[in-house]
Amino acid sequence: MSCKVYKGNIIFTPTLHAFEVMENGYVAVDENGIIEGVYHDIPKEITEWEVVDFGNKLLIPGMYDLHVHAPQYRNQGMAMDMELLPWLEKYTFPEEAKYKDTEYARVMYNHFVKDMLSEGTLRASVFATIHPEATKLLAHIFHEAGMGAMIGLVGMDRNCPDIIRNTAQDVVADTRSIADEVRDMPLVSAIVTPRFVPSCTPQMLEALGRLTEELQLPVQSHLSENKSEIAWVKELEPESSCYADAYYRYGLLGQTPTLMAHCVYSDDKEMEMLKSGNVFVVHCPTSNCNVASGIAPIRKYLDAGIPVALGSDISGGHHLSIFRMMQYAQQMSKLKYAETDGKMAFLSLSEVFFLATKSGGSFFGKAGSFEKGYDFDALVIDDAPLNEANTEAGAEPYTLEQRLERFVYLGDNRLIEHRFVKGRHL
Amino acid sequence: MSCKVYKGNIIFTPTLHAFEVMENGYVAVDENGIIEGVYHDIPKEITEWEVVDFGNKLLIPGMYDLHVHAPQYRNQGMAMDMELLPWLEKYTFPEEAKYKDTEYARVMYNHFVKDMLSEGTLRASVFATIHPEATKLLAHIFHEAGMGAMIGLVGMDRNCPDIIRNTAQDVVADTRSIADEVRDMPLVSAIVTPRFVPSCTPQMLEALGRLTEELQLPVQSHLSENKSEIAWVKELEPESSCYADAYYRYGLLGQTPTLMAHCVYSDDKEMEMLKSGNVFVVHCPTSNCNVASGIAPIRKYLDAGIPVALGSDISGGHHLSIFRMMQYAQQMSKLKYAETDGKMAFLSLSEVFFLATKSGGSFFGKAGSFEKGYDFDALVIDDAPLNEANTEAGAEPYTLEQRLERFVYLGDNRLIEHRFVKGRHL
């Protein structure tokens, strides 16, 4: 790659609390795809760099999906007529079982990754299945697309049908094998992935905890999504002080970078564990609606300093767009606000944008912001169709923040014109 | 028009509780655009009618939007950072004031109606502004588009800026004038539209009640959307036993066909009034999220036999698609289900589809179903792009109900191929 300067209407969130907005600004990107700086005027030192002008379009960081089940792609947007536990039994496990067939996986995973990129998601942390071949294939598909991914071969050895059950030995060997496979894929890595406590025996959790420590791998799983699930964990792991503790005791919560999806019902004790382990709460608002889990108290987590990112959670969630997740995250927080008579403040647009970009991106390194030293992960949004009426009527032009908000709420993948991952144009 | 038979995969809801699904079925439509019947095989009597074959596409009734503010079109998808009452003051009233300028209205209303049709909404009950010229223009635009509409010139004479205040005399004269204007538009009519109790003096409500009785016009307004609003109404109308009663006492609730938007916080007393007046609750789930109102207990209204329809409520709501409203209506009902530990059953897909089609359509006459005698209001959905991966992978084909569900949750206006209103192809 050569050094480039990208010109456009720049919006990003260095912090939760406010947008950094620059009309007709410049983002300079070096030959390694790393951001040199953001400028109102091109500095003297780099006047020779090629300028790519995106005109009046919006130039924003990419989206990061921190919780998604690739093998549930076929069920996306349907089969949401029950709560989590029966839903897993009836719809999810049978679909995942099909990924024993690597050819089936090839077709579905290719479509899945293509759709994800189309929605502006540039990197994702992904649950695959128990099948090592299909899981390696998924890693290759992300790599070839030029996208970033953490790939998790799923461990599950209890309370599930035999066809998607593996063993502690399997999941350890297969996770090692995935880690080997992705060694030469700079943006792809392996992540330790116990499905969730009800699916994993203490033996499996222990084995995965040891592997995590040995290879210093990150971990992802599910936590406190649903009341029946929490009650079940209490029965299964009576020695744990809370659901989170059932991971922590085995070295799977905060000992290395950790993602815990949902956290709809985490209590103060659990919040303390999340905080002290710097564990990411991955908020999946559409999923929490669709499988009738409830509303996660994201404001509480942010106030407590717990990191939060967003996840599509296909196919509990129905849509891959992280812009859509921003929208739902705000909306759910407003329902919490109403429920608490205004005591729990709702999330602002800059806050949900931060979760979708800089916060989620931080799990992959320096990604999700336009600050110096960050990977240039970016989207170019051509929102002209959303402004037509306003322009024609001669009304006051929308501000850049308003344009972004309208894109988040009204736009879709038709308006995403370019995608860059670490400086590379995909 | 000539008699036609439309062939496709037919789905509609004669009742709340189940879809009527017919693969490769036929809908026969007479020269007046009225449905003759739905058949597995074309009956002998009509074998000479022209057949239009939509192949493997979905053929469903049109969508009806029973609560939408046309002059809030510019604000769609933005400015949702406060609750109802301050939101009205800061964003909504200033925008509505612009419709004094009929040229501004012409541009905005044309875009608004075009967008609405693009989303598959065929008829709507619309709030305009206090401005008679712009409101007549809106009626003409709907008429020329071939769509159905109830057009409401808004009455408001207190607690609002002078620039959008009219008087009891104005609103009565202007509503009469709209009713005259639309006399020769077969699918467009006038609807009495007091903004809501806080905006209307008893004098205005009384005058509108008399007009309603005299012209036997339908009525639309807002009811019990937000706790501060309800408290305010209690202060303003201390003699009313509840918010609904403040309309009822003036002849504006159930004396003629009535739409009441929101009903997030209607209590048992209010529910009784809605029921005995056969008043439609217009559920606007996106709006209820965006302006932090709360979740309307739709299951309770359905159980009580109160009619319910759906509304986009632009720009409290951010999106014009009634398919999107179906999705949110299900999701909000699932959050209620979670909140009540499963005591309040969530809405099924057929239920929300019924609300969007046959229930909403019934306000316009016989519309929204494919039963004999109904207007042929229909959409043809080409959902092939949503099935690609599945077909390529050789997986079990999606059922028609699954295809519909996936369209509702994943589709958008790209996939709506044809729109018919009362037999006319728009």
Coordinates of N, CA and C in Angstrom, one line a residue, chain B residues 262-267 270-271 274 281 296-308:
Chain B
H262 N -51.1 5.3 20.7 CA -50.2 5.0 21.8 C -50.9 4.1 22.9
C263 N -51.7 4.7 23.8 CA -52.3 4.0 24.9 C -51.2 3.1 25.6
V264 N -50.1 3.8 26.0 CA -49.1 3.0 26.7 C -49.5 2.8 28.1
Y265 N -50.3 3.7 28.7 CA -50.6 3.7 30.1 C -52.1 3.7 30.4
S266 N -52.9 3.2 29.5 CA -54.4 3.2 29.8 C -54.7 2.2 30.9
D267 N -55.4 2.7 31.9 CA -55.8 1.8 33.0 C -57.2 1.1 32.7
E270 N -60.0 3.3 31.5 CA -59.8 3.8 30.2 C -60.1 2.7 29.2
M271 N -59.6 1.5 29.5 CA -59.8 0.3 28.6 C -61.3 0.1 28.4
L274 N -62.5 2.5 25.8 CA -62.0 2.2 24.5 C -62.8 1.0 23.9
V281 N -56.9 1.3 19.3 CA -55.6 1.6 19.8 C -54.6 1.5 18.7
A296 N -46.5 -0.4 25.4 CA -47.9 -0.5 25.5 C -48.3 -2.0 25.6
P297 N -49.2 -2.3 26.5 CA -49.6 -3.7 26.8 C -50.6 -4.2 25.8
I298 N -50.2 -4.4 24.6 CA -51.1 -4.7 23.5 C -51.8 -6.1 23.7
R299 N -51.2 -7.0 24.3 CA -51.8 -8.3 24.6 C -53.1 -8.0 25.5
K300 N -53.0 -7.1 26.4 CA -54.2 -6.8 27.3 C -55.3 -6.3 26.4
Y301 N -55.0 -5.4 25.5 CA -56.0 -4.8 24.7 C -56.7 -5.9 23.8
L302 N -55.9 -6.7 23.2 CA -56.4 -7.8 22.4 C -57.3 -8.7 23.2
D303 N -56.8 -9.1 24.3 CA -57.6 -10.0 25.2 C -59.0 -9.4 25.5
A304 N -58.9 -8.0 25.7 CA -60.2 -7.3 26.0 C -61.1 -7.1 24.8
G305 N -60.6 -7.5 23.6 CA -61.4 -7.3 22.4 C -61.4 -5.8 21.9
I306 N -60.4 -5.1 22.3 CA -60.2 -3.7 21.8 C -59.5 -3.8 20.5
P307 N -60.0 -3.2 19.4 CA -59.2 -3.2 18.1 C -57.9 -2.5 18.2
V308 N -56.9 -3.1 17.6 CA -55.5 -2.5 17.6 C -55.0 -2.5 16.1

